[in-house]
Coordinates of C-alpha atoms and ligand atoms in Angstrom, one line a residue:
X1 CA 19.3 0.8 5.4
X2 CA 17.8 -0.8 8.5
X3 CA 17.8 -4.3 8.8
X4 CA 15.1 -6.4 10.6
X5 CA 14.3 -10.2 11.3
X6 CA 11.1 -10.9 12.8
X7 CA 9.4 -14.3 13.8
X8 CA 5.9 -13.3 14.5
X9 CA 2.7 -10.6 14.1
X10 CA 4.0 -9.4 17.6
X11 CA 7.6 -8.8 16.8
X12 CA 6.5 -6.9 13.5
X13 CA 4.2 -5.0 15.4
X14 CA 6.9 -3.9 17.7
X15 CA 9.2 -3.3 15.3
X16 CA 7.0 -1.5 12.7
X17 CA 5.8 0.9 15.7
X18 CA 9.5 1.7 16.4
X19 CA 10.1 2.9 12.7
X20 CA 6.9 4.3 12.3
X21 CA 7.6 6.7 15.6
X22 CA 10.8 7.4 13.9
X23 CA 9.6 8.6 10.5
X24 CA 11.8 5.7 8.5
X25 CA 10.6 5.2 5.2
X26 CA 9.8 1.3 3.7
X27 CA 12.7 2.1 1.4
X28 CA 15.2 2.0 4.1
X29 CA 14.0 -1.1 5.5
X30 CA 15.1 -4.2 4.9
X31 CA 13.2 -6.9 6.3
X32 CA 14.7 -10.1 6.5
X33 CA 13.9 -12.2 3.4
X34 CA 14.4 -15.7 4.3
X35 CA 12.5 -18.2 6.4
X36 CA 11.9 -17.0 9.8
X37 CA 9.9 -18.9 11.7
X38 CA 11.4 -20.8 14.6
X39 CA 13.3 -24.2 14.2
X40 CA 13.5 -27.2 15.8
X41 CA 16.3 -25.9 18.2
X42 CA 14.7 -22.4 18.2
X43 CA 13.0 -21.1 21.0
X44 CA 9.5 -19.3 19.8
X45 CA 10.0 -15.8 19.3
X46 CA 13.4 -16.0 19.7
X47 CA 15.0 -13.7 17.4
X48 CA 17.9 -14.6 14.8
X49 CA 20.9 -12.5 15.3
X50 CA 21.7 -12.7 11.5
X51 CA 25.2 -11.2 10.1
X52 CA 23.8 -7.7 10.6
X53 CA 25.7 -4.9 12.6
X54 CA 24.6 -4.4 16.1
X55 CA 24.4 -0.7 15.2
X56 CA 22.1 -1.6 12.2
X57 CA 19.8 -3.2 14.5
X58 CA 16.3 -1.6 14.9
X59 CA 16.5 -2.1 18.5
X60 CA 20.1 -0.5 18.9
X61 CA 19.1 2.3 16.7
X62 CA 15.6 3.3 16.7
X63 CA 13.3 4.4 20.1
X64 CA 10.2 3.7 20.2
X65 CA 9.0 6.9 21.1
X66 CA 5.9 8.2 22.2
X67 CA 3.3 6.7 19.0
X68 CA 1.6 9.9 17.1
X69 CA -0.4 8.2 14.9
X70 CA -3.4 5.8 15.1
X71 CA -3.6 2.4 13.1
X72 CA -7.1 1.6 11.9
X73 CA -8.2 -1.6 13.4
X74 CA -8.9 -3.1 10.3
X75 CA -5.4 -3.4 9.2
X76 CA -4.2 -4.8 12.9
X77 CA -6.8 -7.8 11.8
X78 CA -5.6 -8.0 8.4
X79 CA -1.9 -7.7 9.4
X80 CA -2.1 -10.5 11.8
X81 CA -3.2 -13.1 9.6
X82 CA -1.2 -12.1 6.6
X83 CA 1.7 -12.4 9.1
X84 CA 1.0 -15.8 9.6
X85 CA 1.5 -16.1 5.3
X86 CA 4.4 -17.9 4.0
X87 CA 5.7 -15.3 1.6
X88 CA 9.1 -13.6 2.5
X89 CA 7.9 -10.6 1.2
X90 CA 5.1 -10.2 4.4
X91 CA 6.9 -8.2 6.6
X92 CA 7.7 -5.2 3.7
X93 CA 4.2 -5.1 2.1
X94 CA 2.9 -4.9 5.6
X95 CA 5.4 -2.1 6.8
X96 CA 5.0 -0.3 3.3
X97 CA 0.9 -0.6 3.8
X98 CA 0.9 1.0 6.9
X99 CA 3.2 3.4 6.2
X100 CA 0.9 4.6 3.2
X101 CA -2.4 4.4 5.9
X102 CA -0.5 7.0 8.1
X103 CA 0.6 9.0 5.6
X104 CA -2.5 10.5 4.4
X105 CA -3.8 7.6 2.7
X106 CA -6.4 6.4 5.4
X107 CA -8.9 4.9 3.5
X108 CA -6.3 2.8 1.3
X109 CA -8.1 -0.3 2.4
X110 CA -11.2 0.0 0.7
X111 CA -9.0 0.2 -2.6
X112 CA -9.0 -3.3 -3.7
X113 CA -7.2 -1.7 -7.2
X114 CA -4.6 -1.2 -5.5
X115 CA -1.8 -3.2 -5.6
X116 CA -0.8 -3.6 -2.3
X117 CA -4.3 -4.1 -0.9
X118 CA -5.3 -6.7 -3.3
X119 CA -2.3 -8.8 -2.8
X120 CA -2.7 -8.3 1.3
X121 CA -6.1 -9.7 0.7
X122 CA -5.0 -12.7 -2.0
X123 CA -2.7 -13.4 1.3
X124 CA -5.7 -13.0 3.8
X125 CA -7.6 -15.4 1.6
X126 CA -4.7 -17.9 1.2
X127 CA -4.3 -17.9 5.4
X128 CA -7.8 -18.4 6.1
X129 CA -8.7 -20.9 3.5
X130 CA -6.0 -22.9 5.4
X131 CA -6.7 -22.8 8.5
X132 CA -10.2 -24.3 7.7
X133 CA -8.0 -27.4 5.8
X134 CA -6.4 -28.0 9.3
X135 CA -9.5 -27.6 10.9
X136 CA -10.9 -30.0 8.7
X137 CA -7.9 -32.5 8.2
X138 CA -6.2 -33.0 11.9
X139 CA -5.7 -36.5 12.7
X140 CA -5.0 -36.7 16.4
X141 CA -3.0 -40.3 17.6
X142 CA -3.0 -41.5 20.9
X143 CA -0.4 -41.6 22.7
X144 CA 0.9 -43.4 25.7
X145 CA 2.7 -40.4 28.3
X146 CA 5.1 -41.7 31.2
X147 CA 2.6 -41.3 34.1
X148 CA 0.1 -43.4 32.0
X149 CA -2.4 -40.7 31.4
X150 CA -3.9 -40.5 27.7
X151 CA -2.8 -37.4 25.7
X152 CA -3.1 -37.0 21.7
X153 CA -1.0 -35.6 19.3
X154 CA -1.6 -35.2 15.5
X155 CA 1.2 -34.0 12.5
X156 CA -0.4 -31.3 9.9
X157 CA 1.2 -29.9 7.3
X158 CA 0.0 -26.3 6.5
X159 CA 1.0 -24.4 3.8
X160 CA 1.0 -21.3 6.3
X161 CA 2.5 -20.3 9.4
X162 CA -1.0 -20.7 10.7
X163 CA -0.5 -22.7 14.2
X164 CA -2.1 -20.1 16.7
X165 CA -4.5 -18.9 14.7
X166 CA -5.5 -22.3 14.3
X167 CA -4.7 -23.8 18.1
X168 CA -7.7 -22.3 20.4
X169 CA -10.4 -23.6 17.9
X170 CA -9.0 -27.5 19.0
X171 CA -8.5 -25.9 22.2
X172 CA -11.9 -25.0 22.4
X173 CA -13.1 -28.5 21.3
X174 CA -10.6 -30.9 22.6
X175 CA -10.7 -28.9 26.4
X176 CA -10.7 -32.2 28.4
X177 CA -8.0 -33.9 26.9
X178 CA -3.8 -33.0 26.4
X179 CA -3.1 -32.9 23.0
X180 CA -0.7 -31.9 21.1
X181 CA -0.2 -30.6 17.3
X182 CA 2.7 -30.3 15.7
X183 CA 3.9 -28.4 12.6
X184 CA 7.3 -28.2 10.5
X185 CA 7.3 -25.2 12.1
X186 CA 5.6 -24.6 15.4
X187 CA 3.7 -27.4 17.8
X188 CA 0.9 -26.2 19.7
X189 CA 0.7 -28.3 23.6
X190 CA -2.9 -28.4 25.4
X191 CA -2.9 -29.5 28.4
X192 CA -6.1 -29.2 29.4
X193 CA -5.2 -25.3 31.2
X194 CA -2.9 -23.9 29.1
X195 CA -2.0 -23.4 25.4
X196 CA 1.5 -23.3 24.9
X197 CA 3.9 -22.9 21.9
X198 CA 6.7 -24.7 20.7
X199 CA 9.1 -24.9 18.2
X200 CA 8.1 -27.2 15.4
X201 CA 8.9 -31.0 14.1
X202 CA 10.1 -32.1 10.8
X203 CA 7.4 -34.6 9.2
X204 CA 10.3 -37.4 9.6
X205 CA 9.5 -37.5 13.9
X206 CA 5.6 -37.6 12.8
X207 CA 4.1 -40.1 15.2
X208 CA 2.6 -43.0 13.1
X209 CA 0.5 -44.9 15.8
X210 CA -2.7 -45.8 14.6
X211 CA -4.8 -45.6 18.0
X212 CA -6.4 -42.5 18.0
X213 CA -10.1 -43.6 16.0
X214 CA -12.3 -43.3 18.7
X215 CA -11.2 -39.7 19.6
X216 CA -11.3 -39.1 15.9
X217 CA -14.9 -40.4 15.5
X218 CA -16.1 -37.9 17.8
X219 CA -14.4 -34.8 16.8
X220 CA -15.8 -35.8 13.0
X221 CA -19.1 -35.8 14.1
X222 CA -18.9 -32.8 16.3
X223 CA -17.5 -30.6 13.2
X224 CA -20.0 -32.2 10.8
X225 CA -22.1 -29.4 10.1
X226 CA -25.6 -30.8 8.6
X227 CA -26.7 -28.0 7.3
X228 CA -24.1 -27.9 4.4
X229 CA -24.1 -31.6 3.3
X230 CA -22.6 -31.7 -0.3
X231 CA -22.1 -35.0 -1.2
X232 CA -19.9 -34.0 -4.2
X233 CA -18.4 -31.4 -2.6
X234 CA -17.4 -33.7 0.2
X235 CA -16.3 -36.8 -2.7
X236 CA -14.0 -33.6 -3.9
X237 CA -12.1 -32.6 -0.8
X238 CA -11.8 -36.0 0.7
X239 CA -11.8 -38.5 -2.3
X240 CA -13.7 -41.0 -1.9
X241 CA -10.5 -43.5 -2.6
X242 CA -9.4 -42.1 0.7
X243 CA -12.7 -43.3 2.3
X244 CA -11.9 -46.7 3.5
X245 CA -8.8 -45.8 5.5
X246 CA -10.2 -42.4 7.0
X247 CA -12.0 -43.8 10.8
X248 CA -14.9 -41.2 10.2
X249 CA -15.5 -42.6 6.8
X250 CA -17.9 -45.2 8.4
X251 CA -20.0 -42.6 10.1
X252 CA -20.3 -40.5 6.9
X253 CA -23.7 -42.6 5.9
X254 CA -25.0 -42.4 9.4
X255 CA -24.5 -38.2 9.4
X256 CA -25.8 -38.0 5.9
X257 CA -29.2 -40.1 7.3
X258 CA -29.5 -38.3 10.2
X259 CA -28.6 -34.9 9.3
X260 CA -31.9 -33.1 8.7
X261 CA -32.7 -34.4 13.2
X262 CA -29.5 -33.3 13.6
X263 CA -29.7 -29.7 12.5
X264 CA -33.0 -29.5 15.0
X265 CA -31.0 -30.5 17.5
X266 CA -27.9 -28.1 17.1
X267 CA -30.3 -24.8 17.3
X268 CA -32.1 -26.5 20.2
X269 CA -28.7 -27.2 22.1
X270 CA -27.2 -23.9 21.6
X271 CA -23.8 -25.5 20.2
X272 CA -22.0 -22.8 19.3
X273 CA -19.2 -24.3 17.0
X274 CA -17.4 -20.9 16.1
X275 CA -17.2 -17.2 16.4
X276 CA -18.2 -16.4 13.5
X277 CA -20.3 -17.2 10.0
X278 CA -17.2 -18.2 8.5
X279 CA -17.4 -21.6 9.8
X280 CA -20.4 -22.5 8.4
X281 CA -19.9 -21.0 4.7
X282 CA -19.7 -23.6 2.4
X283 CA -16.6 -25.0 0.0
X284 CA -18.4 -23.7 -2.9
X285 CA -19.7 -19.9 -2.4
X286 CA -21.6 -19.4 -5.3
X287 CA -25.3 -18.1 -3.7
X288 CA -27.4 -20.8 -3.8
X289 CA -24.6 -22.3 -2.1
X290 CA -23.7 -19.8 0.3
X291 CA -28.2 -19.8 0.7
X292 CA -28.3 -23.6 1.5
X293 CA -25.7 -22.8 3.9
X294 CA -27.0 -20.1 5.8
X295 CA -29.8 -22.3 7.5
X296 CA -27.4 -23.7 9.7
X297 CA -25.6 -20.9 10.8
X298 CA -25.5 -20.6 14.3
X299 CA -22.4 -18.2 15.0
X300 CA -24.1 -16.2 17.0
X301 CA -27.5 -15.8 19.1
X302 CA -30.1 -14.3 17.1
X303 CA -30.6 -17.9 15.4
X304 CA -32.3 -19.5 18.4
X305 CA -35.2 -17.2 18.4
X306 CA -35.5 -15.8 14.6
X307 CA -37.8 -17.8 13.1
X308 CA -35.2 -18.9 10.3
X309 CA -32.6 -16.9 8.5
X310 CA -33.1 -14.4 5.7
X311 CA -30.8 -14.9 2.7
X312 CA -30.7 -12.0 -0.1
X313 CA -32.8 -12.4 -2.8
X314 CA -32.2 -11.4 -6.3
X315 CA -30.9 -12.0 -9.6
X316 CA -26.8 -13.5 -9.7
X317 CA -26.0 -11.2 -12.5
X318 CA -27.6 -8.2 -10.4
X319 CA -25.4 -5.3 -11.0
X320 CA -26.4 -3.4 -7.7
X321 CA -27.0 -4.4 -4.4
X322 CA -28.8 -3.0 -1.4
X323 CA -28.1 -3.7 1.6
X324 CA -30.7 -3.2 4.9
X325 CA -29.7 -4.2 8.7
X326 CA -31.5 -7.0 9.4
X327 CA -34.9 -8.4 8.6
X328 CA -38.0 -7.6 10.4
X329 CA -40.7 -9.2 11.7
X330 CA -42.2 -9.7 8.2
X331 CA -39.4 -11.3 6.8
X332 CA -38.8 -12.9 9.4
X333 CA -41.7 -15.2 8.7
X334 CA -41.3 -15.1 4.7
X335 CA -37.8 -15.9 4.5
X336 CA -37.5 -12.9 2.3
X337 CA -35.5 -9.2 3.0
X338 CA -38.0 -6.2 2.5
X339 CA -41.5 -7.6 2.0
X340 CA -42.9 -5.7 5.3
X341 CA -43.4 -1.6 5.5
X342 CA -40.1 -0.6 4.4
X343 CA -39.6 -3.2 1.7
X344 CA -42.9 -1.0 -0.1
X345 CA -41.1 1.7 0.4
X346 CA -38.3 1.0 -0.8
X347 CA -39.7 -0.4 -4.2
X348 CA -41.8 2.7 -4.7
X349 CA -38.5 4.7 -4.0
X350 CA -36.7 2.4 -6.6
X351 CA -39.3 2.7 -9.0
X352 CA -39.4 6.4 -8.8
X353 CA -35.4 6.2 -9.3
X354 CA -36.8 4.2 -12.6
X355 CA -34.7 0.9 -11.1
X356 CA -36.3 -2.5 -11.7
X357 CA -36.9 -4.3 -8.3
X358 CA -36.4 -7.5 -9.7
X359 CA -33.3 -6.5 -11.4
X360 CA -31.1 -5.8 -8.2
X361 CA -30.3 -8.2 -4.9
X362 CA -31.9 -6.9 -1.9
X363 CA -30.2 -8.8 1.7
X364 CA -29.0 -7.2 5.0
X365 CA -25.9 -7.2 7.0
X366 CA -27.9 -9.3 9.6
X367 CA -29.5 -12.7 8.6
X368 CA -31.6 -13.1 11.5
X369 CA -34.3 -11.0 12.8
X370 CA -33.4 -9.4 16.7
X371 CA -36.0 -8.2 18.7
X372 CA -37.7 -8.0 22.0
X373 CA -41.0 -9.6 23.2
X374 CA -43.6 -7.3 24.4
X375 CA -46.5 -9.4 25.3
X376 CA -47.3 -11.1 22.3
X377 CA -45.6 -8.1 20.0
X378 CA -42.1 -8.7 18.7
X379 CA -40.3 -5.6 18.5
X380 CA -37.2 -4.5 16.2
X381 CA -33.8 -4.5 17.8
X382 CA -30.8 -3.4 16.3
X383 CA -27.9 -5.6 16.1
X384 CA -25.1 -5.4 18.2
X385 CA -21.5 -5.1 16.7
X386 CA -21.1 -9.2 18.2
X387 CA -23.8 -9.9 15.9
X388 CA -23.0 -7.9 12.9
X389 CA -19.0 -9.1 12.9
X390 CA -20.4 -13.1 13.2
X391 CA -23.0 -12.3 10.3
X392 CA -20.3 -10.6 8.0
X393 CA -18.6 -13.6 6.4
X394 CA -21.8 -14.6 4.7
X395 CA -22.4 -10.7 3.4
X396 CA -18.8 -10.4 2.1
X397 CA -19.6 -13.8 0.6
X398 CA -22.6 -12.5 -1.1
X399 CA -20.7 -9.8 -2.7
X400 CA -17.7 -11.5 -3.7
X401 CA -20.2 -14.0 -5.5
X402 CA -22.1 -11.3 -7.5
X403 CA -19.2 -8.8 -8.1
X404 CA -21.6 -5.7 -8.2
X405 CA -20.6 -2.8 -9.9
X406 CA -22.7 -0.7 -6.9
X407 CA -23.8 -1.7 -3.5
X408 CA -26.3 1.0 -1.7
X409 CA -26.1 0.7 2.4
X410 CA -29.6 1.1 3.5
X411 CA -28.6 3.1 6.7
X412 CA -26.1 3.7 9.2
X413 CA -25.9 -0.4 10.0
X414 CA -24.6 -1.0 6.7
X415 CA -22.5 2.0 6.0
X416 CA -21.0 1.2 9.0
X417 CA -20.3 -2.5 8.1
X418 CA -18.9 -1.4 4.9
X419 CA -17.7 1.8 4.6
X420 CA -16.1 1.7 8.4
X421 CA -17.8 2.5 12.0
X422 CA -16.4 6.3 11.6
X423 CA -19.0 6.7 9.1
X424 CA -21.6 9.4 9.9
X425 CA -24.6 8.9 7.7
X426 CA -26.3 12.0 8.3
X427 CA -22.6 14.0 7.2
X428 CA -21.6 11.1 3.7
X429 CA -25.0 10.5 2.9
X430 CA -25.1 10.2 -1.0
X431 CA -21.4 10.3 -1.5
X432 CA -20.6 7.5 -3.9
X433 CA -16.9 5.8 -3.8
X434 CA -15.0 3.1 -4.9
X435 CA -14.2 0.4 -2.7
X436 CA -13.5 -3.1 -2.3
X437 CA -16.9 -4.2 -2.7
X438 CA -17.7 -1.8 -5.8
X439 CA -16.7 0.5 -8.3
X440 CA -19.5 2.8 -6.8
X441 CA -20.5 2.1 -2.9
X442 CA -23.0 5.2 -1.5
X443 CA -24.9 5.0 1.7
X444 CA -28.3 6.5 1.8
X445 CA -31.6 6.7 4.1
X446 CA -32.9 3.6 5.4
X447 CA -36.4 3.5 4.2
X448 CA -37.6 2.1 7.7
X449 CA -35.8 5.0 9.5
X450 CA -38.0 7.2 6.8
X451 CA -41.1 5.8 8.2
X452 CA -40.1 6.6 12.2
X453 CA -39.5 10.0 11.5
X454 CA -42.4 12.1 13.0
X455 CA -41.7 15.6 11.0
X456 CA -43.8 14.9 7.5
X457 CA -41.5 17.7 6.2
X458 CA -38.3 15.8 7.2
X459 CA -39.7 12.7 5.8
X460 CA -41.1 13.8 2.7
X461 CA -36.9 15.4 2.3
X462 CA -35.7 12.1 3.0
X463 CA -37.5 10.3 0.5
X464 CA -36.5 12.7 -2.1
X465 CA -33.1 12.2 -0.9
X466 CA -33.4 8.4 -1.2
X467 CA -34.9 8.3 -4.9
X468 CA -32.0 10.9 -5.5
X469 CA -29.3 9.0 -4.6
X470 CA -30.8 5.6 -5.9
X471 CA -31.7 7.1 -9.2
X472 CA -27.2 8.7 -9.6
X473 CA -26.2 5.2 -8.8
X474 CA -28.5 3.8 -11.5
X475 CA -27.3 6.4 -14.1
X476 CA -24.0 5.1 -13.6
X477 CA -25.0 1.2 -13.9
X478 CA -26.8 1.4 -17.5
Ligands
LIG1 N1 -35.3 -3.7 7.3 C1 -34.1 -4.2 6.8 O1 -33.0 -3.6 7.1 N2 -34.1 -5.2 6.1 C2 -35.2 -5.9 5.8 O2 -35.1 -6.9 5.1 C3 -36.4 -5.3 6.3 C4 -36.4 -4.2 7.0

């Protein structure tokens, strides 16, 4: 048995490379089981010696040799946030997980049966959902420094070991000022160059100055998104008890009034206030919500020049859902996916497969129409991966909200958002699987790539192929 203490994704990557390398099973690793994250009188990323042998010792025993296999990058992303999860357990399921993904299990991800992956992604869920509370709930104080100059600092307590996932968002927003947060477990320090780490604080050296309003005020109203006002929603998370001794409390009427102006004025500005849609999804993600929502997303580009977003559309007990790329120019100006050219194809493909088009949600991985101006024409352009990976929150939203039992990809766009970017359309075409967003995902033809092929033989093949595949998927659902 190998025993292991690590502090940190990086030190778990290291290690889990070294055993991998070596062929060590999970079984015969023990990872250390308590509390690992640095102390007060820890320095970050220091390792804990522990009562283990030297000669036990990963490092003393194990080479890192020459890696063999390749990790899918999906589980590097999923790995480092569920590193930053509270549960002692972390360091095993993530060793065991990606031991089973190099072992001939390569597509384990996309089983959200399976036990492993579905309490990775419970963990995800739990890591994320908390960095948006400490987003959302840091307090910053001033504070007076011995040269005089202003710097900030705030006390959070995060049910997560989620400081740097959390740090370069403030870093981002607070750039001209020193600040600094600090954890039970690990203080982030900004001083206005360079983000560093420290060990953490118990609650009991909190700073409990009361100076830091103004600063306060403006951060508030700079993370105040109008385009997801919810009143109740807001009365829920921040009670409104708690109203009178919160500083942005008084500018909650004044953002309220002027949030439709406000909303103009964030697409005309550009002011890009994350990386991606998941900062703009609302508390509540059911789809009128997550629809409502969408209007104000400006997580990447496309939004300044689309003429407004285009949500799915469909019933919310639809039992499939199709998924295009991104809306043309004709939904573009309905607000609506597939009403233009390949929208009519596609409903006289579905009703050939004997599918109801009203029956099933139709959206895209894309909310916002790209293209180029030629003269006065606006032509199609495909998304780039930028776009697609800002855009993807609010699709994995949609599905998570309708639970589908089958979600067609309409082309190579979404099977590759979905199904992974090895996927070759022309080689998986009408292959249905199970995978974490249905019991039965298939990719198939997307009707507008039916309409640019020039060969009448080729297209009149692919359309077979479409109603084919549509018409197995909706065997299965009735
Ligand atoms: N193409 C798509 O992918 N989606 C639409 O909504 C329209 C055309």
């Amino acid at each position: 048995m190998r025993f292991i203490h690590v502090t940190c994704f990086d030190d778990w990557r290291a290690e889990a490379r070294a055993l991998l390398s070596n062929e060590i099973s999970p079984a015969d690793v023990h990872w250390s089981p308590e509390d690992n994250q640095p102390g007060l009188f820890d320095q970050p990323h220091q390792k804990k010696t522990g009562e283990t042998a030297q000669d036990e010792r990963p490092n003393a025993s194990v080479q890192d040799t020459q890696s063999r296999f390749t990790v899918p990058s999906p589980f590097l992303e999923l790995a480092r946030q569920v590193a930053c999860h509270r549960s002692p357990t972390r360091w095993q399921l993530l060793y065991q997980t990606l031991w089973r993904l190099v072992h001939g299990e390569r597509r384990l991800l996309e089983m959200t049966t399976d036990d492993d992956v579905l309490l990775l992604q419970r963990m995800r869920k739990a890591v994320t959902r908390d960095v948006h509370k400490m987003k959302a709930f840091v307090r910053f104080r001033k504070i007076e420094t011995d040269d005089q100059s202003e710097s900030y600092i705030a006390w959070h307590r995060p049910d997560h070991f989620i400081m740097r996932l959390a740090a370069p968002f403030f870093q981002r927003r607070f750039k001209g000022m020193s600040w600094t947060i600090l954890t039970s477990h690990e203080s982030a320090h900004w001083d206005q160059h360079q983000l560093t780490y420290g060990p953490g604080l118990p609650a009991s050296e909190a700073p409990n100055a009361d100076a830091l309003e103004g600063l306060w005020k403006t951060y508030y109203a700079s993370i105040f998104n109008p385009a997801r006002i919810k009143v109740d929603m807001m009365k829920r998370e921040m009670p409104v008890r708690h109203w009178p001794t919160l500083p942005e409390a008084t500018l909650i009427d004044d953002l309220i009034r002027d949030a439709p102006a406000r909303v103009t004025e964030m697409i005309k500005n550009h002011e890009g206030f994350s990386e991606t849609g998941m900062h703009y999804l609302p508390a509540q993600q059911d789809l009128e919500s997550l629809r409502q929502a969408v209007v104000g997303c400006q997580a990447c580009d496309l939004c300044h020049d689309a003429t407004q977003s285009v949500f799915g559309v469909g019933p919310e007990d639809a039992r499939m859902v199709l998924v295009g790329e991104q809306p043309g120019e004709r939904e573009d100006i309905a607000g609506e996916p597939f009403v233009g050219p390949a929208g009519e194809l596609l409903n006289a493909s579905l009703r050939d497969a004997g599918i109801d088009r009203q029956a099933v949600y139709l959206t895209n991985v894309v909310k916002h129409f790209k293209f180029e101006r030629r003269g006065k024409r606006r032509l199609h352009k495909k998304p780039d991966s930028r776009e697609i990976y800002a855009c993807r929150p609010w699709l994995e939203s949609e599905i998570a909200a309708l639970k589908p039992q089958t979600v067609i990809c309409l082309g190579a766009t979404a099977a590759q958002a979905l199904l992974g970017r090895d996927f070759r359309l022309s080689q998986q075409r009408g292959h249905i699987q199970k995978t974490q967003w249905s019991e039965q995902t298939i990719a198939t033809w997307h009707p507008a790539a039916i309409l640019r092929m020039p060969d009448e033989n080729r297209k009149r093949e692919m359309v077979n192929q479409l109603v084919t595949d549509l018409k197995r998927c909706a065997e299965v659902v009735q």
